[in-house]
One Martini backbone bead per residue (centre of mass of N, CA, C, O) as a GRO file, in nm:
protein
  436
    1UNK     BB    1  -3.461  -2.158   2.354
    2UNK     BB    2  -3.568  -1.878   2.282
    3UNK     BB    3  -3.618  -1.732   2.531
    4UNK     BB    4  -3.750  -1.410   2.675
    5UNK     BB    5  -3.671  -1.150   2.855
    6UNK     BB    6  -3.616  -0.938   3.103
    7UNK     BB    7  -3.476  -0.629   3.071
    8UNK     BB    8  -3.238  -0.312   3.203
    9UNK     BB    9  -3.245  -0.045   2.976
   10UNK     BB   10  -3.172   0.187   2.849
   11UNK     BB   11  -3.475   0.383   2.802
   12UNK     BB   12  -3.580   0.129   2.977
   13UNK     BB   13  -3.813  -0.127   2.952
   14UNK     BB   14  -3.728  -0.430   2.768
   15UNK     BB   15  -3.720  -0.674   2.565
   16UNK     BB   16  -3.478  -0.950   2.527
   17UNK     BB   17  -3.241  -1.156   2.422
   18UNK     BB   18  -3.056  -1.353   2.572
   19UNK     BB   19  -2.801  -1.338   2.395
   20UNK     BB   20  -2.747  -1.043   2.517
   21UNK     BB   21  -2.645  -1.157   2.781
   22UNK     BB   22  -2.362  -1.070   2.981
   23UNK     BB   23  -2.070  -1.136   3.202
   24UNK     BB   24  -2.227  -0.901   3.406
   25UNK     BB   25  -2.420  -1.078   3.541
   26UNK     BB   26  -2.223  -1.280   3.657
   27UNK     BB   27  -2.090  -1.064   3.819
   28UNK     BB   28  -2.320  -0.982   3.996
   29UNK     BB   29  -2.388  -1.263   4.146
   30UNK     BB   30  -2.118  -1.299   4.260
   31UNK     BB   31  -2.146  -1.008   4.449
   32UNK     BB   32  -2.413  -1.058   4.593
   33UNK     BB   33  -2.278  -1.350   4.747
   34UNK     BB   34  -2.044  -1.187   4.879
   35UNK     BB   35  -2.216  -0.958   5.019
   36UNK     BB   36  -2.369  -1.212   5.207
   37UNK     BB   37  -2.088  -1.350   5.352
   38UNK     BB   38  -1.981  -1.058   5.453
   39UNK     BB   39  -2.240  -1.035   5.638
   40UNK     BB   40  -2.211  -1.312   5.827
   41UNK     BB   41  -1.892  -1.288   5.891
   42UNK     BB   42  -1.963  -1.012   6.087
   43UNK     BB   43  -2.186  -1.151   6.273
   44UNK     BB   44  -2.004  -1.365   6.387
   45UNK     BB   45  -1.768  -1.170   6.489
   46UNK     BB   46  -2.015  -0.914   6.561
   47UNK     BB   47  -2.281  -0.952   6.712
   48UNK     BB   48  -2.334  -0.656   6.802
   49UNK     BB   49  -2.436  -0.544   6.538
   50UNK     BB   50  -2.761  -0.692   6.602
   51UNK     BB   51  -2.904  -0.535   6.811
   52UNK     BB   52  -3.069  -0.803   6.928
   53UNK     BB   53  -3.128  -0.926   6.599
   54UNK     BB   54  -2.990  -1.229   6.552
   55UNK     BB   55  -3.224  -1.405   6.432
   56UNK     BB   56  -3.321  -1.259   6.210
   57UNK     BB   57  -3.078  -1.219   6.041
   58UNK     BB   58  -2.983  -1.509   6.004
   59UNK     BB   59  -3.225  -1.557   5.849
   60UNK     BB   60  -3.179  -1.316   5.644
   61UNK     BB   61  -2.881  -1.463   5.539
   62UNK     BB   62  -2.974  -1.783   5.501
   63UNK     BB   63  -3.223  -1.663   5.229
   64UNK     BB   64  -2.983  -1.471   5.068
   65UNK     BB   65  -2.803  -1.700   4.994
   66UNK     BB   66  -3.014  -1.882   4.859
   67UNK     BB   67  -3.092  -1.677   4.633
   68UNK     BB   68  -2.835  -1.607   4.514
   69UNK     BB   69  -2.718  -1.879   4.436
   70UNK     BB   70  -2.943  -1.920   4.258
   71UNK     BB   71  -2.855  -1.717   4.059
   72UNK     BB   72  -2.569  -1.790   3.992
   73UNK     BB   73  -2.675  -2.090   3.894
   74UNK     BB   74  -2.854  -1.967   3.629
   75UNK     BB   75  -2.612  -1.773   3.500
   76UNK     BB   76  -2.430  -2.046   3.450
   77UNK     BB   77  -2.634  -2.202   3.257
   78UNK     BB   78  -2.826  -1.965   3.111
   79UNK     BB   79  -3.009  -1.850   3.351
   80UNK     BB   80  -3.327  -1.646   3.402
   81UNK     BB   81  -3.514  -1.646   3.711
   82UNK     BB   82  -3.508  -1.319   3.716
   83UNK     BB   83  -3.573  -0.993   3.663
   84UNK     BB   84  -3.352  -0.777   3.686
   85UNK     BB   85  -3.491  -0.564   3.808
   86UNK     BB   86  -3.610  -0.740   4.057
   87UNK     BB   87  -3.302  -0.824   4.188
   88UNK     BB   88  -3.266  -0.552   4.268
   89UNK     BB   89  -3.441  -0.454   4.450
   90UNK     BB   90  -3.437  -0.682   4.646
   91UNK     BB   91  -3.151  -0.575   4.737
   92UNK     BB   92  -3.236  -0.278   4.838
   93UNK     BB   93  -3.445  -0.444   5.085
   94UNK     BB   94  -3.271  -0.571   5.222
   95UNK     BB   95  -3.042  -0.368   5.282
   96UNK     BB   96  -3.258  -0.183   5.451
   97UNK     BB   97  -3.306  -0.389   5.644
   98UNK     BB   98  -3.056  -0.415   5.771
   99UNK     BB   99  -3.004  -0.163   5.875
  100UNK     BB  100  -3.235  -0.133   6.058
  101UNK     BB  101  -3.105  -0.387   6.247
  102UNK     BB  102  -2.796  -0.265   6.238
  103UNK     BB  103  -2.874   0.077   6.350
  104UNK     BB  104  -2.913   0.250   6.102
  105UNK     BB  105  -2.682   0.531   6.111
  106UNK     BB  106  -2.457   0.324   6.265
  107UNK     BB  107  -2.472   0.106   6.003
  108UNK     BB  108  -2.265  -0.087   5.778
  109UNK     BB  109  -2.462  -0.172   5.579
  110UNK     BB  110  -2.463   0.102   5.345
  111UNK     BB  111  -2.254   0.031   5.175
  112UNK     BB  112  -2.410  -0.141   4.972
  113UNK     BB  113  -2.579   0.046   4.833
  114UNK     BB  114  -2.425   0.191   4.597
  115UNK     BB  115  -2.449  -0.122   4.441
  116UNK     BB  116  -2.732  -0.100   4.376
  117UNK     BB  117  -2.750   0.178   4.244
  118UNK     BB  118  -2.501   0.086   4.000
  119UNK     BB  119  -2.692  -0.123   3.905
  120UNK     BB  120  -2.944   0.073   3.811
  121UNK     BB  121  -2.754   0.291   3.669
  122UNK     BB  122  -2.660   0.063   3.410
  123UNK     BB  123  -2.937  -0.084   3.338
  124UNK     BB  124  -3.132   0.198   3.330
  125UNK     BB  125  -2.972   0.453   3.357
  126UNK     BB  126  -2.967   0.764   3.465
  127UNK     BB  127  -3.273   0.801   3.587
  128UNK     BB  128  -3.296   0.557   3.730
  129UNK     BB  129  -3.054   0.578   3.909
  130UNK     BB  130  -3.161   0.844   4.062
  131UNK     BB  131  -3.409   0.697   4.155
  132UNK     BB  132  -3.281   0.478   4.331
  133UNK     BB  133  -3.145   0.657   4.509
  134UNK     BB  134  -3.363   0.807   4.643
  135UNK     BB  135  -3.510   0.560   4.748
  136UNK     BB  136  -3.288   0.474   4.919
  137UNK     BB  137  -3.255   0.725   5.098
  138UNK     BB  138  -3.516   0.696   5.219
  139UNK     BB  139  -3.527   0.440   5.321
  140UNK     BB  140  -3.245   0.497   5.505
  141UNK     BB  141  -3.411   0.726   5.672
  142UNK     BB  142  -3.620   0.578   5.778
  143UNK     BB  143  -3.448   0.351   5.943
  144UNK     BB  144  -3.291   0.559   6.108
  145UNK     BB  145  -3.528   0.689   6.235
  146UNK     BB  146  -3.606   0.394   6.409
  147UNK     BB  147  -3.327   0.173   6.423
  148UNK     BB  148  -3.169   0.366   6.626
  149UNK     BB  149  -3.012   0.428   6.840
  150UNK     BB  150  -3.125   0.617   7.146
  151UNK     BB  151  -2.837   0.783   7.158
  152UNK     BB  152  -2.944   0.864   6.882
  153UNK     BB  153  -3.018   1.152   6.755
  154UNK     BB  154  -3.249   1.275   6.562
  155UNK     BB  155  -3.036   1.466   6.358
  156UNK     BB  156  -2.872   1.239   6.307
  157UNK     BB  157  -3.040   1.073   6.172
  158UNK     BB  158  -3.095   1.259   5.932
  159UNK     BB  159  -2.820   1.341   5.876
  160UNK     BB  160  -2.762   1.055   5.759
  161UNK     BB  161  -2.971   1.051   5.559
  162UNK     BB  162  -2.895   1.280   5.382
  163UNK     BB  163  -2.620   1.187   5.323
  164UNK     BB  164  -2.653   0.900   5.177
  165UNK     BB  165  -2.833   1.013   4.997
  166UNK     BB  166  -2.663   1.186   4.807
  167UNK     BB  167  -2.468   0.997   4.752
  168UNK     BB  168  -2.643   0.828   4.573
  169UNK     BB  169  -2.673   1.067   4.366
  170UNK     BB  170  -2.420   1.133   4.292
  171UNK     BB  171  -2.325   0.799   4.182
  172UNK     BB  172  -2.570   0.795   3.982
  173UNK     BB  173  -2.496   1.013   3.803
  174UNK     BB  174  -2.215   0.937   3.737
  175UNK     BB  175  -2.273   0.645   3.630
  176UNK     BB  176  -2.405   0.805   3.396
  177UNK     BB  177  -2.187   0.949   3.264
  178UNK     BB  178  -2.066   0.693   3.205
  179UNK     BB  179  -2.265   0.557   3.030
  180UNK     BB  180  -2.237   0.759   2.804
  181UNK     BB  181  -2.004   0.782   2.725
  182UNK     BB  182  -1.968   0.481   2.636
  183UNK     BB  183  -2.187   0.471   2.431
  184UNK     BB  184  -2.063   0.704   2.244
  185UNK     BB  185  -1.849   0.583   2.178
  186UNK     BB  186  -1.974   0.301   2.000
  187UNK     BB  187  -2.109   0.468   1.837
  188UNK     BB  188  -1.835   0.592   1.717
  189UNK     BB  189  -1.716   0.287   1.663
  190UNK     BB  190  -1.966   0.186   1.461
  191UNK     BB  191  -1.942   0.414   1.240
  192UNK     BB  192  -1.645   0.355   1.193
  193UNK     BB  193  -1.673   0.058   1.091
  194UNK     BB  194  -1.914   0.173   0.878
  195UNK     BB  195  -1.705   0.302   0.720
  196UNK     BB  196  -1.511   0.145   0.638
  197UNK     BB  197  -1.651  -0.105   0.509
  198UNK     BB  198  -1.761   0.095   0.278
  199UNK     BB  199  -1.444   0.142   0.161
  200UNK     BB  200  -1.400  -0.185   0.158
  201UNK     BB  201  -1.614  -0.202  -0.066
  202UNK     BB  202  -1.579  -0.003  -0.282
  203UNK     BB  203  -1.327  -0.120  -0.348
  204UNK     BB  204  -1.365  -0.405  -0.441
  205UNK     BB  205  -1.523  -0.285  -0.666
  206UNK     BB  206  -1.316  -0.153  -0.824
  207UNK     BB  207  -1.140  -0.366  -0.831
  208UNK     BB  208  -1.322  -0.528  -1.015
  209UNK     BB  209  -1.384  -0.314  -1.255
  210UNK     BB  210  -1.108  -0.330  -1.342
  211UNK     BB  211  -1.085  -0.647  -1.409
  212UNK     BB  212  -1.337  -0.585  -1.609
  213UNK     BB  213  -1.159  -0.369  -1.792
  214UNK     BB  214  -0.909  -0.563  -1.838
  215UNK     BB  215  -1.078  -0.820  -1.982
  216UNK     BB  216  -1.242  -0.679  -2.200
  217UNK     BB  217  -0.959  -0.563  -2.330
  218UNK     BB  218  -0.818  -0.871  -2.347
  219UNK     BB  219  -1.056  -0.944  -2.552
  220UNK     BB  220  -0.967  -0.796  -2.755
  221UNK     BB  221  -0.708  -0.841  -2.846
  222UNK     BB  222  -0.758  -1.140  -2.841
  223UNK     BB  223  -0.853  -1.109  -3.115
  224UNK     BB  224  -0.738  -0.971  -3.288
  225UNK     BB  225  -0.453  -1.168  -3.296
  226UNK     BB  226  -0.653  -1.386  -3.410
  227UNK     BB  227  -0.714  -1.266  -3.684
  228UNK     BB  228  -0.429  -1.210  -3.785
  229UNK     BB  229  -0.347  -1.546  -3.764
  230UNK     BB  230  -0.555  -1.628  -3.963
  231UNK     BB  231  -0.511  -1.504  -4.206
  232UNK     BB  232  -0.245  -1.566  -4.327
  233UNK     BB  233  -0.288  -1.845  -4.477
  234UNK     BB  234  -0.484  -1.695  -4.718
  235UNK     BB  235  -0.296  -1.480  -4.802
  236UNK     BB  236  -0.043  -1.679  -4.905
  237UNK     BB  237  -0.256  -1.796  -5.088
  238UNK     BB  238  -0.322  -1.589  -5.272
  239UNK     BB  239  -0.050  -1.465  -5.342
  240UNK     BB  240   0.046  -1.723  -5.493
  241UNK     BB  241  -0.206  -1.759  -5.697
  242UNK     BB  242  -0.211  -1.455  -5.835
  243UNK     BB  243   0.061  -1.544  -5.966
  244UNK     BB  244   0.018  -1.778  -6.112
  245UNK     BB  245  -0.176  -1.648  -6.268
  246UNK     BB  246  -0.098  -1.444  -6.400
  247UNK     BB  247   0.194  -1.622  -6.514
  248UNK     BB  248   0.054  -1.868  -6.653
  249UNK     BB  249   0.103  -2.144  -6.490
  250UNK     BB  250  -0.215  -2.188  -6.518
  251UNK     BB  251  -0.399  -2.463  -6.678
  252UNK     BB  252  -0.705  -2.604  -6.664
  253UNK     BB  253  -0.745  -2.768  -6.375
  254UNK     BB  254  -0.556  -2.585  -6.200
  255UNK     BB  255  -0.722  -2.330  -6.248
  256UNK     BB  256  -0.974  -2.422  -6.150
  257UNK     BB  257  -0.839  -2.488  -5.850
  258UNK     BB  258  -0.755  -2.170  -5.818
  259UNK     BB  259  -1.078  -2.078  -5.822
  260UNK     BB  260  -1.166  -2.235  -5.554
  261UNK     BB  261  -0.981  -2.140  -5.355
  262UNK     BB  262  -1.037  -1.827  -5.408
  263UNK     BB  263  -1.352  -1.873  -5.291
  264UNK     BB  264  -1.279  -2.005  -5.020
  265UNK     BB  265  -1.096  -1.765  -4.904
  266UNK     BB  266  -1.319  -1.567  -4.942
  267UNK     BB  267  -1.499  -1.655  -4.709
  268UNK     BB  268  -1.307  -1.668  -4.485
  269UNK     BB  269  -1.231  -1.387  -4.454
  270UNK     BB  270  -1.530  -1.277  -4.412
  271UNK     BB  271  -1.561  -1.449  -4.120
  272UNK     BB  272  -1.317  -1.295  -4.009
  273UNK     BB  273  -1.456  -1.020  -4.057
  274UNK     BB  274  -1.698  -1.093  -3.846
  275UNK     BB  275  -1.517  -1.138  -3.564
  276UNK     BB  276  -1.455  -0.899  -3.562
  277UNK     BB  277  -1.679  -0.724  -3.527
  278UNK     BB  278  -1.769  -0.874  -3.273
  279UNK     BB  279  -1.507  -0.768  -3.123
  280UNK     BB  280  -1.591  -0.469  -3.118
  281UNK     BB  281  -1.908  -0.484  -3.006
  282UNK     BB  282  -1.803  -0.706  -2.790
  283UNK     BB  283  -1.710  -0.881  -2.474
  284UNK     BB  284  -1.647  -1.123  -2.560
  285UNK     BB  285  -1.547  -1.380  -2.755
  286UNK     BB  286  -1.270  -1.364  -2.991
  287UNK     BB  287  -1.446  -1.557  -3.180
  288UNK     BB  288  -1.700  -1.494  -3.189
  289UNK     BB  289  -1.997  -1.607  -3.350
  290UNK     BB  290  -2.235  -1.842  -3.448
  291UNK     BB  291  -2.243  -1.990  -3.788
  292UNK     BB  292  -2.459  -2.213  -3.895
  293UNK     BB  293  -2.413  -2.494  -4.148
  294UNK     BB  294  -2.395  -2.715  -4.387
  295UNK     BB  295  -2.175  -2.969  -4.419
  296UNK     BB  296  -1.930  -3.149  -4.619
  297UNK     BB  297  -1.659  -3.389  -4.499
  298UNK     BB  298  -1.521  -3.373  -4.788
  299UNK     BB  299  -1.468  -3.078  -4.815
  300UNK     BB  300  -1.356  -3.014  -4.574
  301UNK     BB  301  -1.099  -3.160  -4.615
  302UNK     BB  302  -0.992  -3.042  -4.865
  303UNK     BB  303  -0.985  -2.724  -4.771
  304UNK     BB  304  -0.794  -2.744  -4.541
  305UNK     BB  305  -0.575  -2.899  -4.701
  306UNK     BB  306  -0.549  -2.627  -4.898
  307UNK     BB  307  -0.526  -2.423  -4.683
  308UNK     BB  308  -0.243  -2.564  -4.532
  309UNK     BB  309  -0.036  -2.631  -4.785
  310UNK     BB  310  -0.082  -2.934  -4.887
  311UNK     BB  311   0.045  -3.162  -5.092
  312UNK     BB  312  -0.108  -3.388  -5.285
  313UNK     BB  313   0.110  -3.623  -5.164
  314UNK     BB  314   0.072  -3.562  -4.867
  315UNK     BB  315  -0.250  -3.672  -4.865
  316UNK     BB  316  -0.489  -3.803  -4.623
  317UNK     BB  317  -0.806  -3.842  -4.659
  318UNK     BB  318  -1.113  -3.855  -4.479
  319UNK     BB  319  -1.464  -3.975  -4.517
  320UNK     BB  320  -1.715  -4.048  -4.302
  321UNK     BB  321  -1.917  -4.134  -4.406
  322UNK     BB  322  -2.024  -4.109  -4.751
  323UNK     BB  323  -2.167  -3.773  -4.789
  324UNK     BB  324  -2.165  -3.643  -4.518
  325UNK     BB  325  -2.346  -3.427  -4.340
  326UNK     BB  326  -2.293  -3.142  -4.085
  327UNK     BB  327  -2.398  -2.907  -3.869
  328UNK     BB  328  -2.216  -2.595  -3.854
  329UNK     BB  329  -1.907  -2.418  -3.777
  330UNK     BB  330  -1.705  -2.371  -4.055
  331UNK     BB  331  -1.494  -2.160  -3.963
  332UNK     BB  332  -1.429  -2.287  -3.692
  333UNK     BB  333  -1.345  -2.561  -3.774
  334UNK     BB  334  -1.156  -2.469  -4.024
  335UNK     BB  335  -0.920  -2.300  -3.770
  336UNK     BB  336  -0.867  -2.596  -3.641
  337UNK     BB  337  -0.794  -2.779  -3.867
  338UNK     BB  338  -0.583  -2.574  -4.017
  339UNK     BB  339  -0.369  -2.556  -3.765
  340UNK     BB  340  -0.327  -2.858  -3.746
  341UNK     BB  341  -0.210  -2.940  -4.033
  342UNK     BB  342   0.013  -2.713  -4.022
  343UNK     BB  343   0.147  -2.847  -3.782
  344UNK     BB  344   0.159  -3.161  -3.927
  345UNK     BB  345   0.359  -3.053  -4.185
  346UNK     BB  346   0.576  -2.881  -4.057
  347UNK     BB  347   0.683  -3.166  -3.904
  348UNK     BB  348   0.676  -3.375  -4.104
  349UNK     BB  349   0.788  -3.264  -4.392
  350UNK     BB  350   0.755  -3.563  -4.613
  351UNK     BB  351   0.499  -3.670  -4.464
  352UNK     BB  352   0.238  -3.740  -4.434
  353UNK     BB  353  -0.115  -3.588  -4.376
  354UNK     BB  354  -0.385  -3.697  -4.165
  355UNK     BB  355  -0.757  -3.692  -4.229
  356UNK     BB  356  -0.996  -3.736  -3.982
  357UNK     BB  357  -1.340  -3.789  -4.073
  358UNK     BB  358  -1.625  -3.851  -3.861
  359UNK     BB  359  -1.953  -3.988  -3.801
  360UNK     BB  360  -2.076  -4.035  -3.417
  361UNK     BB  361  -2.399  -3.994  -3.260
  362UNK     BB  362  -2.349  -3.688  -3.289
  363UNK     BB  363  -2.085  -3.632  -3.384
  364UNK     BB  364  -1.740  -3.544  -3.423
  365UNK     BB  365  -1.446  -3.694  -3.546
  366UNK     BB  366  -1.137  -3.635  -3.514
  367UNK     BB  367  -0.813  -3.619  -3.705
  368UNK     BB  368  -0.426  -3.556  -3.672
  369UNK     BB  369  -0.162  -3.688  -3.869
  370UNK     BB  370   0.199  -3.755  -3.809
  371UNK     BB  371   0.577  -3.730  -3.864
  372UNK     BB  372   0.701  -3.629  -3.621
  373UNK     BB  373   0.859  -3.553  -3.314
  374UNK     BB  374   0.646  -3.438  -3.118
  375UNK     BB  375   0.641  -3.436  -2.789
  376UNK     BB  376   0.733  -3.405  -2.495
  377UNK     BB  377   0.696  -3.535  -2.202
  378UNK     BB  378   0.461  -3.294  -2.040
  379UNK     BB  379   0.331  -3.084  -2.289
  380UNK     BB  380   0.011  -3.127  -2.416
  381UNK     BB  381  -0.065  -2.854  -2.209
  382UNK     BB  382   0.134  -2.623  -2.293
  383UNK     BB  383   0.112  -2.561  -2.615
  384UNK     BB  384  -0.180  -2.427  -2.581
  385UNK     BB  385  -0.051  -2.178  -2.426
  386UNK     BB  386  -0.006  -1.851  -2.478
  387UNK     BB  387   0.287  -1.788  -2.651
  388UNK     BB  388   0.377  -2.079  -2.711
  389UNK     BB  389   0.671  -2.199  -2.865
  390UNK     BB  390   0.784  -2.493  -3.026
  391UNK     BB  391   1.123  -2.547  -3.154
  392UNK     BB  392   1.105  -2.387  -3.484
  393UNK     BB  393   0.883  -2.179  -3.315
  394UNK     BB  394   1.081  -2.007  -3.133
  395UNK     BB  395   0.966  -1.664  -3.108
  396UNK     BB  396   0.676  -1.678  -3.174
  397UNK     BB  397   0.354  -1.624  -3.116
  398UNK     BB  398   0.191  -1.877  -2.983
  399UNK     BB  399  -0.164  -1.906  -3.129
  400UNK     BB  400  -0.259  -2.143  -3.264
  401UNK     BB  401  -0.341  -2.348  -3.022
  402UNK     BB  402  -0.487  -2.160  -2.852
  403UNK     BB  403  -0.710  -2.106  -3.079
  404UNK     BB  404  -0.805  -2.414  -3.086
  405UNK     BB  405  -0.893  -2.434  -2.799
  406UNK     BB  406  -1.090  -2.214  -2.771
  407UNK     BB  407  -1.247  -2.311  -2.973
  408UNK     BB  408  -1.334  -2.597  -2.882
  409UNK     BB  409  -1.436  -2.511  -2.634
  410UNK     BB  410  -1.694  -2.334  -2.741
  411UNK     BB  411  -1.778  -2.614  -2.903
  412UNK     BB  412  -1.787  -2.835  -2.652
  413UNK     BB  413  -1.517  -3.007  -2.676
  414UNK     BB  414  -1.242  -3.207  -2.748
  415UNK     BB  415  -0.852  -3.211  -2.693
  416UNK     BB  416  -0.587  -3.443  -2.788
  417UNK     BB  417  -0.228  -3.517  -2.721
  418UNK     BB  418  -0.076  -3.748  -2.876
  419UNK     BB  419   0.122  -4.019  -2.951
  420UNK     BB  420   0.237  -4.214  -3.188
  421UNK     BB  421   0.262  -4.477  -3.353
  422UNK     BB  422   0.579  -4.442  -3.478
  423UNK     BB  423   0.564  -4.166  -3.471
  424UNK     BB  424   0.459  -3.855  -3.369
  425UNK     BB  425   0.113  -3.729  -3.398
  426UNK     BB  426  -0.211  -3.663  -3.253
  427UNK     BB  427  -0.508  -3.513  -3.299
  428UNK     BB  428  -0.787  -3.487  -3.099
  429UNK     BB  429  -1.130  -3.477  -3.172
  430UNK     BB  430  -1.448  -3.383  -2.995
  431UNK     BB  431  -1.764  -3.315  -3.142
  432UNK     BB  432  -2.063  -3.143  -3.096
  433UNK     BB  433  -2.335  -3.161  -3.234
  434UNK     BB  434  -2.655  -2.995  -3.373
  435UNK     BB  435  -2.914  -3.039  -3.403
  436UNK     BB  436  -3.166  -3.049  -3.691
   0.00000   0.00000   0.00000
């Protein structure tokens, strides 16, 4: 119940919790029971020992018997009725009065004597228990001095006094060597568990330490070889339309269109080279920071669409609203739906690549739809993982969707791969925009 008591500890008397109190306590208890009943069945056998004191001898073993067990029936609720400190003396005064009463220098009640010291020098260190020696051994030269039988020469009963101190004396010395041995011991336990304990937080920390800076190591490579895949189409689409320029191949409209291209992947190539520089300088997420700006709908999906070099017959572009502006990170979104529609143009064959952007609640819907084999069932979340890559690009770097993924997570949010009806896949996009 919180209640604090009085307990006798080594280095003096102090309070301590309750909590604190050992199944030693339980057997001082017990042992003090067994040697009230040792002495009653003694006096039973013996009444001669009682050197005609049988009636005060009875009346003190019969309520030194239920002082015992109430203390023993305390100790085991849980509950000390007296202090340790007090329990211990009250022994020592009884055993002292039983000696004196049952023959003084040759009672054998002094056997007893020896328990109280044991527990008085355990209780409260060296000190106390020398002391508690010295005070039996007094009081029992007392007792042999009063209580000896007539025929017992004074000399003797000194003689039995003074042996008896030192024995009690000696007894406490060791059992304070011993007690201090063991504390000793613990104190040496404790500190080595304490170096221990230091060593294994120690390691822990390094080991997170190394884990940190594997992972940080882990996300520059792994920005690197995002910048790197995602280079690829721009560079393809440049070295194309550049030499198709070169070789005059282009004239009119056709000339227009491949100089807004060659400025359009010029700025793609920027936002990567930006990307880039933030995985140099940052340990976070290799996909770079957020760059946002208003964007148009039919912008991004014409963009995209040239991105990904769908021919102008397989295209089937919607922006809905018409004129729709929303403002995002366009390189972010940029590399994610260029990803997918190359992925949908190339399983498609010569089949329409459809790509649908609405704009619904501060929302981005986008679709991306293709007429390819699809996924096999149990597929849609693993083609996603790092380095995977299935069909007819088993054993490429299996980049692509998963740098779709990290994009989509980073912009919190949701892409799902099912198939279509009449065959084929759609790849579903679903991203908040940011408040304007």
């Amino acid at each position: 119940m919180g209640v604090r008591v009085d307990a006798w500890r080594s280095g003096g008397w102090e309070r301590v919790p309750r909590a604190q109190r050992t199944a030693e306590d339980r057997t001082a208890a017990v042992i003090r029971v067994a040697a009230v009943l040792a002495v009653g069945l003694a006096l039973v056998l013996g009444p001669e020992l009682a050197r005609g004191w049988l009636v005060p001898l009875a009346v003190l073993v019969v309520a030194t018997t239920g002082y015992a067990l109430a203390l023993l029936i305390g100790e085991l609720r849980g509950r000390q009725l007296v202090p340790a400190w007090f329990s211990t003396a009250l022994d020592g005064v009884l055993v002292l009065v039983a000696c004196a009463l049952t023959g003084g220098a040759e009672s054998i009640m002094v056997a007893l004597l020896p328990l109280v010291v044991v527990a008085a020098a355990v209780r409260g260190g060296a000190v106390i228990g020398r002391l508690a020696a010295l005070v039996a051994g007094a009081g029992f030269t007392v007792g042999a001095v009063l209580g000896s039988d007539p025929d017992v020469s004074l000399a003797d009963r000194w003689l039995a006094g003074a042996w008896w101190t030192g024995f009690l004396v000696a007894a406490a010395v060791l059992v304070g060597v011993l007690v201090q041995m063991l504390e000793r011991q613990l104190d040496e336990s404790a500190v080595s568990r304490a170096r221990a304990l230091a060593e294994h937080e120690a390691f822990l920390e390094e080991r997170d330490l190394r884990a940190r800076l594997l992972a940080a190591q882990q996300a520059r490579l792994d920005g690197v070889r995002v910048v790197l895949h995602e280079f690829r189409t721009p560079v393809a689409s440049l070295t194309a339309l550049t030499a198709d320029l070169a070789a005059g191949r282009l004239r009119g409209p056709s000339q227009e269109t491949a100089t807004r291209l060659l400025a359009e992947h010029a700025v793609h190539l920027r936002d990567m080279l930006d990307g880039l520089a933030d995985v140099a300088v940052t340990d976070g997420s290799p996909l770079g920071r957020v760059r946002e700006r208003p964007v148009r709908l039919a912008e991004l999906a014409d963009a995209v669409l040239d991105a990904a070099g769908v021919a102008p017959a397989r295209r089937v572009p919607l922006a809905e609203p018409p004129g729709a502006v929303v403002r995002c990170d366009p390189q972010r979104l940029r590399r994610v739906l260029t990803n997918l529609v190359e992925n949908a143009a190339r399983h498609s064959g010569d089949a329409p690549v459809e790509l649908d952007l609405r704009l619904r609640a501060g929302r981005l819907v986008a679709e991306v739809r293709d007429r390819g084999p699809g996924l096999p069932p149990g597929q849609e979340g693993v083609v996603t993982a790092k380095g995977v890559a299935m069909g007819e690009r088993q054993g490429t770097a299996g980049l692509g969707l998963w740098i779709v993924e990290a994009l989509v997570a980073a912009m919190d949010g949701e892409l799902t791969l099912s198939p279509r009806d009449g065959g084929g896949l759609v790849a579903h996009l679903n991203l908040p925009l940011p408040s304007p």
